[in-house]
Amino acid sequence: MNTIAKATTAALLISNLALVACAEKEQTPGMPAAGTVLSLRMADYEGAGQSLAGENEITDFKACIFEEGRMTHIYDNIQASGSGYALQLDSHSGTLYVLANTGNQIDLHELQSQSLDEQSWLKQTMALDREAPVHFFTGSVKLDEMSSSQTTIPVTLKRGVARFDLQVKTAGVARIKSITMKNTAGKGLLFTSDAGSLSPEGVERAESSVRFDEPLTANTQGVMYLYEQSNEGLEVTIEAEIDGVEKSLSKAIDGDIRRNTVYTLTVRKDVIDVEVSLSFDEWEEGGDTELTPARR
C-alpha cells in the first residue's frame, strides 16, 4: 500500500500590541479586548509524513483586513516578537487575511492603491520562483462574526502547494533518475476558489521536471511540489533503471491537485510489468508544532 501522509496542526500565538485604556473607560463596541491573541494553526505532517527540513520556516509574514469589500488595514512585514509575532487589531470588523512566505509577489500597499475589491483579491496568484513553486501559506477569519470581548481569534493556515513523495516497491534494484509532470500550471491562486477552477484563468502550462544527481533507490519524501490546480491533462513520467533495464513509466493523473495535500508516487514491479501508481491523503489535524520564524 502507498504511504499515507497525515497532518498535524501547528500552533502559533500572536499577541497584539498593548491597548492603552483607563480601567474606568468603557470599551468601544467592536473594539477587541486588551490582550487579544491571534492563534494561528498550520497543517503539518506526522508519523511517516513528518515535515522536512525548512518546510515550516517562515521568511516573511503579512496580513490585511477587508471591510465591505475594500482593503482597509495592512500589516506588512510583521516582525517576530518573542515566540510569536506582534499584531494590533483596531476592531472586530471585516475579514482578516494572513499570508506567509509570499515575499515581493504580493504587495499589499500597491494592491490597496489600485482600490482592489475583495472579489479580485481572492483571484490573486503566486508565480513560480526559479521554475519552482513558492512554499507559501494563507488563511482567513471573519472578525465580525466574533464577539468584541473574545480574546483568542483562531486562524488556520494552509500551504499553497501539494507535495509528492516517492515510494519504491520492487523486488529487484530500482534507480529513479528523473520525474516529469506534464501540463502543470505556472501559477497558483493565493486562496482556494470556493467555486469554479482551482487554477487561475488562462494560466500557462508546461512541464515540471526534476533530475536527480544521484539516482534514488529508496523511498524519498518531497521529490516534487506543485501549486494547487485543476487537472488539464496532467501526466507523470518516471525515468528509471530497474534490474539494469532502462524504463520510462508514465501514468495519467486522476483528479485535481489540491493544496496542503501529500501525493505518493509508487514504483512497483511484479510478475507482469512495472507500473506507477498514485495515491493521496489530505493532512489532518493532529498535535501542535510551532511555526518557525526565519533566523536573520
Tab-separated table of C-alpha atoms in Angstrom:
chain	number	residue	atom	x	y	z
A	1	MET	CA	0.000	0.000	0.000
A	2	ASN	CA	1.085	3.583	-0.547
A	3	THR	CA	2.330	5.644	2.339
A	4	ILE	CA	-0.451	7.910	3.562
A	5	ALA	CA	0.780	11.209	4.959
A	6	LYS	CA	-1.296	12.554	7.767
A	7	ALA	CA	-1.372	16.021	9.169
A	8	THR	CA	-0.748	17.633	12.408
A	9	THR	CA	-1.734	21.091	13.438
A	10	ALA	CA	0.853	23.753	14.053
A	11	ALA	CA	0.056	26.456	16.575
A	12	LEU	CA	1.445	29.967	16.702
A	13	LEU	CA	0.283	32.527	19.216
A	14	ILE	CA	0.435	36.101	18.015
A	15	SER	CA	-0.211	38.707	20.687
A	16	ASN	CA	-1.362	42.175	19.690
A	17	LEU	CA	0.299	45.328	20.930
A	18	ALA	CA	-0.984	46.544	24.290
A	19	LEU	CA	-4.101	48.682	24.082
A	20	VAL	CA	-3.803	51.732	26.327
A	21	ALA	CA	-7.013	52.487	28.210
A	22	CYS	CA	-8.082	53.591	31.667
A	23	ALA	CA	-9.706	50.954	33.817
A	24	GLU	CA	-12.786	53.153	34.231
A	25	LYS	CA	-13.183	53.781	30.489
A	26	GLU	CA	-15.889	51.699	28.826
A	27	GLN	CA	-14.676	49.654	25.844
A	28	THR	CA	-15.957	50.838	22.471
A	29	PRO	CA	-18.310	48.292	20.829
A	30	GLY	CA	-16.487	46.317	18.135
A	31	MET	CA	-13.078	47.001	19.647
A	32	PRO	CA	-11.028	43.943	20.684
A	33	ALA	CA	-10.328	43.437	24.357
A	34	ALA	CA	-6.831	44.238	25.600
A	35	GLY	CA	-4.574	41.213	25.318
A	36	THR	CA	-6.315	39.766	22.252
A	37	VAL	CA	-4.400	36.724	20.951
A	38	LEU	CA	-4.409	35.635	17.319
A	39	SER	CA	-3.937	31.847	17.312
A	40	LEU	CA	-2.536	30.502	14.034
A	41	ARG	CA	-2.682	26.792	13.260
A	42	MET	CA	-0.868	25.288	10.304
A	43	ALA	CA	-1.493	21.846	8.818
A	44	ASP	CA	1.652	19.736	9.184
A	45	TYR	CA	2.811	16.133	8.887
A	46	GLU	CA	3.009	13.377	11.469
A	47	GLY	CA	4.255	9.781	11.522
A	48	ALA	CA	5.775	8.697	8.211
A	49	GLY	CA	4.916	12.078	6.719
A	50	GLN	CA	6.857	14.308	9.080
A	51	SER	CA	7.843	17.783	7.928
A	52	LEU	CA	11.074	18.025	6.014
A	53	ALA	CA	13.818	20.480	6.914
A	54	GLY	CA	12.711	24.017	6.080
A	55	GLU	CA	9.066	23.186	5.341
A	56	ASN	CA	7.831	25.072	8.422
A	57	GLU	CA	10.162	28.040	8.033
A	58	ILE	CA	8.600	31.492	7.713
A	59	THR	CA	10.620	34.093	5.787
A	60	ASP	CA	8.015	36.870	5.752
A	61	PHE	CA	4.631	37.390	7.304
A	62	LYS	CA	1.898	39.924	6.491
A	63	ALA	CA	-1.843	40.431	6.849
A	64	CYS	CA	-4.680	42.690	5.733
A	65	ILE	CA	-8.319	43.354	6.560
A	66	PHE	CA	-11.160	43.802	4.070
A	67	GLU	CA	-14.274	45.641	5.233
A	68	GLU	CA	-17.329	45.970	2.993
A	69	GLY	CA	-15.290	44.612	0.081
A	70	ARG	CA	-12.353	47.044	0.410
A	71	MET	CA	-8.875	46.698	1.915
A	72	THR	CA	-8.851	48.961	4.974
A	73	HIS	CA	-5.895	47.765	7.078
A	74	ILE	CA	-2.435	46.465	6.190
A	75	TYR	CA	0.008	44.704	8.490
A	76	ASP	CA	3.119	44.459	6.324
A	77	ASN	CA	6.350	42.628	7.150
A	78	ILE	CA	5.208	41.729	10.663
A	79	GLN	CA	8.220	41.167	12.885
A	80	ALA	CA	8.845	38.323	15.301
A	81	SER	CA	8.230	39.223	18.941
A	82	GLY	CA	9.442	36.580	21.361
A	83	SER	CA	7.967	33.256	20.285
A	84	GLY	CA	5.308	34.874	18.084
A	85	TYR	CA	4.528	37.964	16.016
A	86	ALA	CA	3.197	41.362	17.099
A	87	LEU	CA	-0.130	42.393	15.563
A	88	GLN	CA	-2.680	45.019	16.622
A	89	LEU	CA	-6.345	44.741	15.657
A	90	ASP	CA	-8.270	48.024	15.812
A	91	SER	CA	-11.685	46.347	15.758
A	92	HIS	CA	-13.558	43.102	15.208
A	93	SER	CA	-14.801	44.126	11.786
A	94	GLY	CA	-14.377	42.633	8.308
A	95	THR	CA	-12.239	39.668	7.248
A	96	LEU	CA	-8.611	39.249	8.279
A	97	TYR	CA	-6.363	37.580	5.685
A	98	VAL	CA	-2.989	36.193	6.785
A	99	LEU	CA	-0.124	35.481	4.351
A	100	ALA	CA	3.292	33.914	4.898
A	101	ASN	CA	6.249	33.493	2.525
A	102	THR	CA	4.659	35.486	-0.314
A	103	GLY	CA	7.685	37.802	-0.489
A	104	ASN	CA	7.601	40.568	-3.101
A	105	GLN	CA	4.986	38.794	-5.190
A	106	ILE	CA	2.141	40.205	-3.077
A	107	ASP	CA	2.472	43.965	-2.461
A	108	LEU	CA	-0.438	44.904	-0.199
A	109	HIS	CA	0.184	48.657	-0.469
A	110	GLU	CA	0.217	48.536	-4.269
A	111	LEU	CA	-2.988	46.495	-4.336
A	112	GLN	CA	-4.672	48.918	-1.938
A	113	SER	CA	-3.652	51.879	-4.130
A	114	GLN	CA	-5.467	50.175	-7.023
A	115	SER	CA	-8.706	50.153	-4.977
A	116	LEU	CA	-8.757	46.378	-5.327
A	117	ASP	CA	-12.099	44.857	-4.323
A	118	GLU	CA	-12.324	41.668	-2.268
A	119	GLN	CA	-13.506	39.502	-5.160
A	120	SER	CA	-10.429	40.491	-7.183
A	121	TRP	CA	-8.233	39.989	-4.115
A	122	LEU	CA	-9.320	36.364	-3.906
A	123	LYS	CA	-8.120	35.875	-7.505
A	124	GLN	CA	-4.535	36.998	-6.784
A	125	THR	CA	-1.856	34.486	-7.773
A	126	MET	CA	1.619	33.261	-6.894
A	127	ALA	CA	4.090	32.662	-9.734
A	128	LEU	CA	6.979	30.215	-9.870
A	129	ASP	CA	10.327	31.256	-8.395
A	130	ARG	CA	13.311	29.846	-10.301
A	131	GLU	CA	10.965	27.385	-12.016
A	132	ALA	CA	9.644	26.026	-8.702
A	133	PRO	CA	6.526	26.841	-6.654
A	134	VAL	CA	6.889	29.064	-3.592
A	135	HIS	CA	6.118	27.382	-0.261
A	136	PHE	CA	3.566	29.935	0.919
A	137	PHE	CA	0.754	29.757	3.491
A	138	THR	CA	-2.598	31.568	3.682
A	139	GLY	CA	-5.583	31.720	5.998
A	140	SER	CA	-8.502	33.980	6.890
A	141	VAL	CA	-11.089	34.639	9.591
A	142	LYS	CA	-14.287	36.727	9.663
A	143	LEU	CA	-13.748	39.125	12.547
A	144	ASP	CA	-17.292	40.492	12.584
A	145	GLU	CA	-18.655	37.034	13.424
A	146	MET	CA	-16.823	37.166	16.752
A	147	SER	CA	-17.704	38.878	19.995
A	148	SER	CA	-15.765	42.054	20.757
A	149	SER	CA	-14.882	40.511	24.125
A	150	GLN	CA	-13.320	37.418	22.535
A	151	THR	CA	-9.641	37.374	23.453
A	152	THR	CA	-8.487	34.494	21.218
A	153	ILE	CA	-9.014	34.596	17.456
A	154	PRO	CA	-8.182	31.349	15.614
A	155	VAL	CA	-6.851	31.362	12.039
A	156	THR	CA	-5.964	28.179	10.156
A	157	LEU	CA	-3.119	28.457	7.656
A	158	LYS	CA	-2.797	26.074	4.737
A	159	ARG	CA	0.098	25.536	2.386
A	160	GLY	CA	-0.498	26.700	-1.167
A	161	VAL	CA	1.369	23.692	-2.562
A	162	ALA	CA	0.952	19.936	-2.799
A	163	ARG	CA	3.874	17.622	-2.019
A	164	PHE	CA	4.864	14.490	-3.925
A	165	ASP	CA	6.707	11.644	-2.197
A	166	LEU	CA	8.349	8.686	-3.926
A	167	GLN	CA	7.846	5.097	-2.818
A	168	VAL	CA	9.906	2.299	-4.355
A	169	LYS	CA	8.397	-1.200	-4.161
A	170	THR	CA	10.374	-3.519	-6.406
A	171	ALA	CA	11.799	-6.985	-5.815
A	172	GLY	CA	14.971	-6.074	-7.690
A	173	VAL	CA	17.098	-2.923	-7.807
A	174	ALA	CA	15.415	0.299	-8.953
A	175	ARG	CA	17.300	3.519	-9.714
A	176	ILE	CA	14.980	6.511	-10.233
A	177	LYS	CA	16.709	9.081	-12.449
A	178	SER	CA	14.049	11.724	-13.084
A	179	ILE	CA	10.388	12.643	-12.590
A	180	THR	CA	8.446	14.797	-15.064
A	181	MET	CA	4.909	16.130	-14.699
A	182	LYS	CA	3.292	17.328	-17.933
A	183	ASN	CA	0.807	20.210	-18.267
A	184	THR	CA	1.407	21.778	-14.850
A	185	ALA	CA	0.165	25.294	-14.052
A	186	GLY	CA	2.805	28.034	-13.854
A	187	LYS	CA	0.799	29.985	-11.247
A	188	GLY	CA	-1.369	29.140	-8.257
A	189	LEU	CA	-4.238	31.007	-6.624
A	190	LEU	CA	-3.400	32.738	-3.346
A	191	PHE	CA	-6.576	31.286	-1.812
A	192	THR	CA	-8.585	28.199	-2.745
A	193	SER	CA	-11.502	29.032	-5.016
A	194	ASP	CA	-14.870	28.141	-3.463
A	195	ALA	CA	-16.358	27.675	-6.918
A	196	GLY	CA	-15.034	27.081	-10.403
A	197	SER	CA	-11.494	26.214	-11.443
A	198	LEU	CA	-8.694	25.624	-8.938
A	199	SER	CA	-6.295	27.297	-11.396
A	200	PRO	CA	-6.041	30.977	-12.369
A	201	GLU	CA	-7.963	31.868	-15.502
A	202	GLY	CA	-5.843	31.470	-18.646
A	203	VAL	CA	-2.808	30.133	-16.748
A	204	GLU	CA	0.083	28.889	-18.893
A	205	ARG	CA	1.022	25.231	-18.569
A	206	ALA	CA	4.317	23.460	-19.147
A	207	GLU	CA	6.424	20.524	-17.947
A	208	SER	CA	7.818	20.393	-14.419
A	209	SER	CA	10.861	18.140	-14.136
A	210	VAL	CA	13.386	17.121	-11.529
A	211	ARG	CA	16.519	15.121	-12.352
A	212	PHE	CA	18.481	13.544	-9.522
A	213	ASP	CA	22.276	13.870	-9.495
A	214	GLU	CA	22.363	10.529	-7.718
A	215	PRO	CA	19.513	8.191	-8.761
A	216	LEU	CA	17.058	7.436	-5.952
A	217	THR	CA	16.981	3.821	-4.803
A	218	ALA	CA	14.709	4.099	-1.745
A	219	ASN	CA	11.574	5.866	-0.517
A	220	THR	CA	12.115	9.630	-0.663
A	221	GLN	CA	9.924	12.484	0.578
A	222	GLY	CA	9.454	15.815	-1.161
A	223	VAL	CA	10.690	14.853	-4.630
A	224	MET	CA	8.371	17.427	-6.249
A	225	TYR	CA	5.985	20.244	-5.307
A	226	LEU	CA	3.150	21.730	-7.384
A	227	TYR	CA	0.674	24.554	-6.920
A	228	GLU	CA	-2.960	23.616	-6.367
A	229	GLN	CA	-4.527	23.293	-9.820
A	230	SER	CA	-7.272	21.882	-11.969
A	231	ASN	CA	-6.298	18.798	-13.918
A	232	GLU	CA	-5.917	19.639	-17.587
A	233	GLY	CA	-4.008	16.664	-18.928
A	234	LEU	CA	-1.644	16.089	-16.001
A	235	GLU	CA	0.631	13.114	-16.616
A	236	VAL	CA	3.640	11.854	-14.666
A	237	THR	CA	6.643	10.141	-16.270
A	238	ILE	CA	9.388	8.448	-14.271
A	239	GLU	CA	12.687	7.553	-15.927
A	240	ALA	CA	14.259	4.623	-14.109
A	241	GLU	CA	16.687	1.760	-14.389
A	242	ILE	CA	15.198	-1.437	-12.978
A	243	ASP	CA	17.406	-4.513	-12.722
A	244	GLY	CA	19.749	-2.918	-15.252
A	245	VAL	CA	16.987	-2.203	-17.792
A	246	GLU	CA	16.075	1.381	-18.732
A	247	LYS	CA	12.361	2.089	-18.228
A	248	SER	CA	10.122	5.067	-18.986
A	249	LEU	CA	6.962	4.750	-16.876
A	250	SER	CA	4.006	7.058	-17.493
A	251	LYS	CA	0.592	7.468	-15.925
A	252	ALA	CA	-2.219	10.000	-16.310
A	253	ILE	CA	-3.164	11.710	-13.050
A	254	ASP	CA	-6.744	11.286	-11.880
A	255	GLY	CA	-8.422	14.305	-10.312
A	256	ASP	CA	-7.257	17.797	-9.430
A	257	ILE	CA	-4.149	18.648	-7.410
A	258	ARG	CA	-5.152	20.064	-4.018
A	259	ARG	CA	-3.098	22.328	-1.782
A	260	ASN	CA	-1.953	21.092	1.622
A	261	THR	CA	-2.084	17.527	0.312
A	262	VAL	CA	0.559	14.803	0.049
A	263	TYR	CA	0.596	12.565	-3.027
A	264	THR	CA	2.647	9.366	-3.212
A	265	LEU	CA	4.184	8.145	-6.466
A	266	THR	CA	4.809	4.402	-6.145
A	267	VAL	CA	7.070	2.449	-8.478
A	268	ARG	CA	6.238	-1.287	-8.385
A	269	LYS	CA	7.481	-4.439	-10.065
A	270	ASP	CA	5.518	-7.664	-10.227
A	271	VAL	CA	5.483	-10.702	-12.496
A	272	ILE	CA	3.688	-8.776	-15.218
A	273	ASP	CA	5.211	-5.320	-15.534
A	274	VAL	CA	6.359	-2.190	-13.779
A	275	GLU	CA	3.736	0.454	-13.101
A	276	VAL	CA	3.441	3.841	-11.459
A	277	SER	CA	0.527	4.221	-9.081
A	278	LEU	CA	-0.656	7.399	-7.401
A	279	SER	CA	-2.453	7.908	-4.123
A	280	PHE	CA	-3.025	10.836	-1.796
A	281	ASP	CA	-4.379	11.836	1.570
A	282	GLU	CA	-5.072	15.284	2.973
A	283	TRP	CA	-3.167	16.447	6.024
A	284	GLU	CA	-5.351	16.017	9.082
A	285	GLU	CA	-5.464	17.721	12.437
A	286	GLY	CA	-3.029	16.338	14.970
A	287	GLY	CA	-0.503	17.553	17.561
A	288	ASP	CA	0.931	21.052	17.751
A	289	THR	CA	4.159	22.292	16.158
A	290	GLU	CA	5.248	25.908	16.287
A	291	LEU	CA	5.807	27.853	13.084
A	292	THR	CA	9.477	28.811	12.822
A	293	PRO	CA	10.429	32.457	12.134
A	294	ALA	CA	13.481	32.624	9.868
A	295	ARG	CA	16.700	33.498	11.682
A	296	ARG	CA	18.467	36.628	10.456
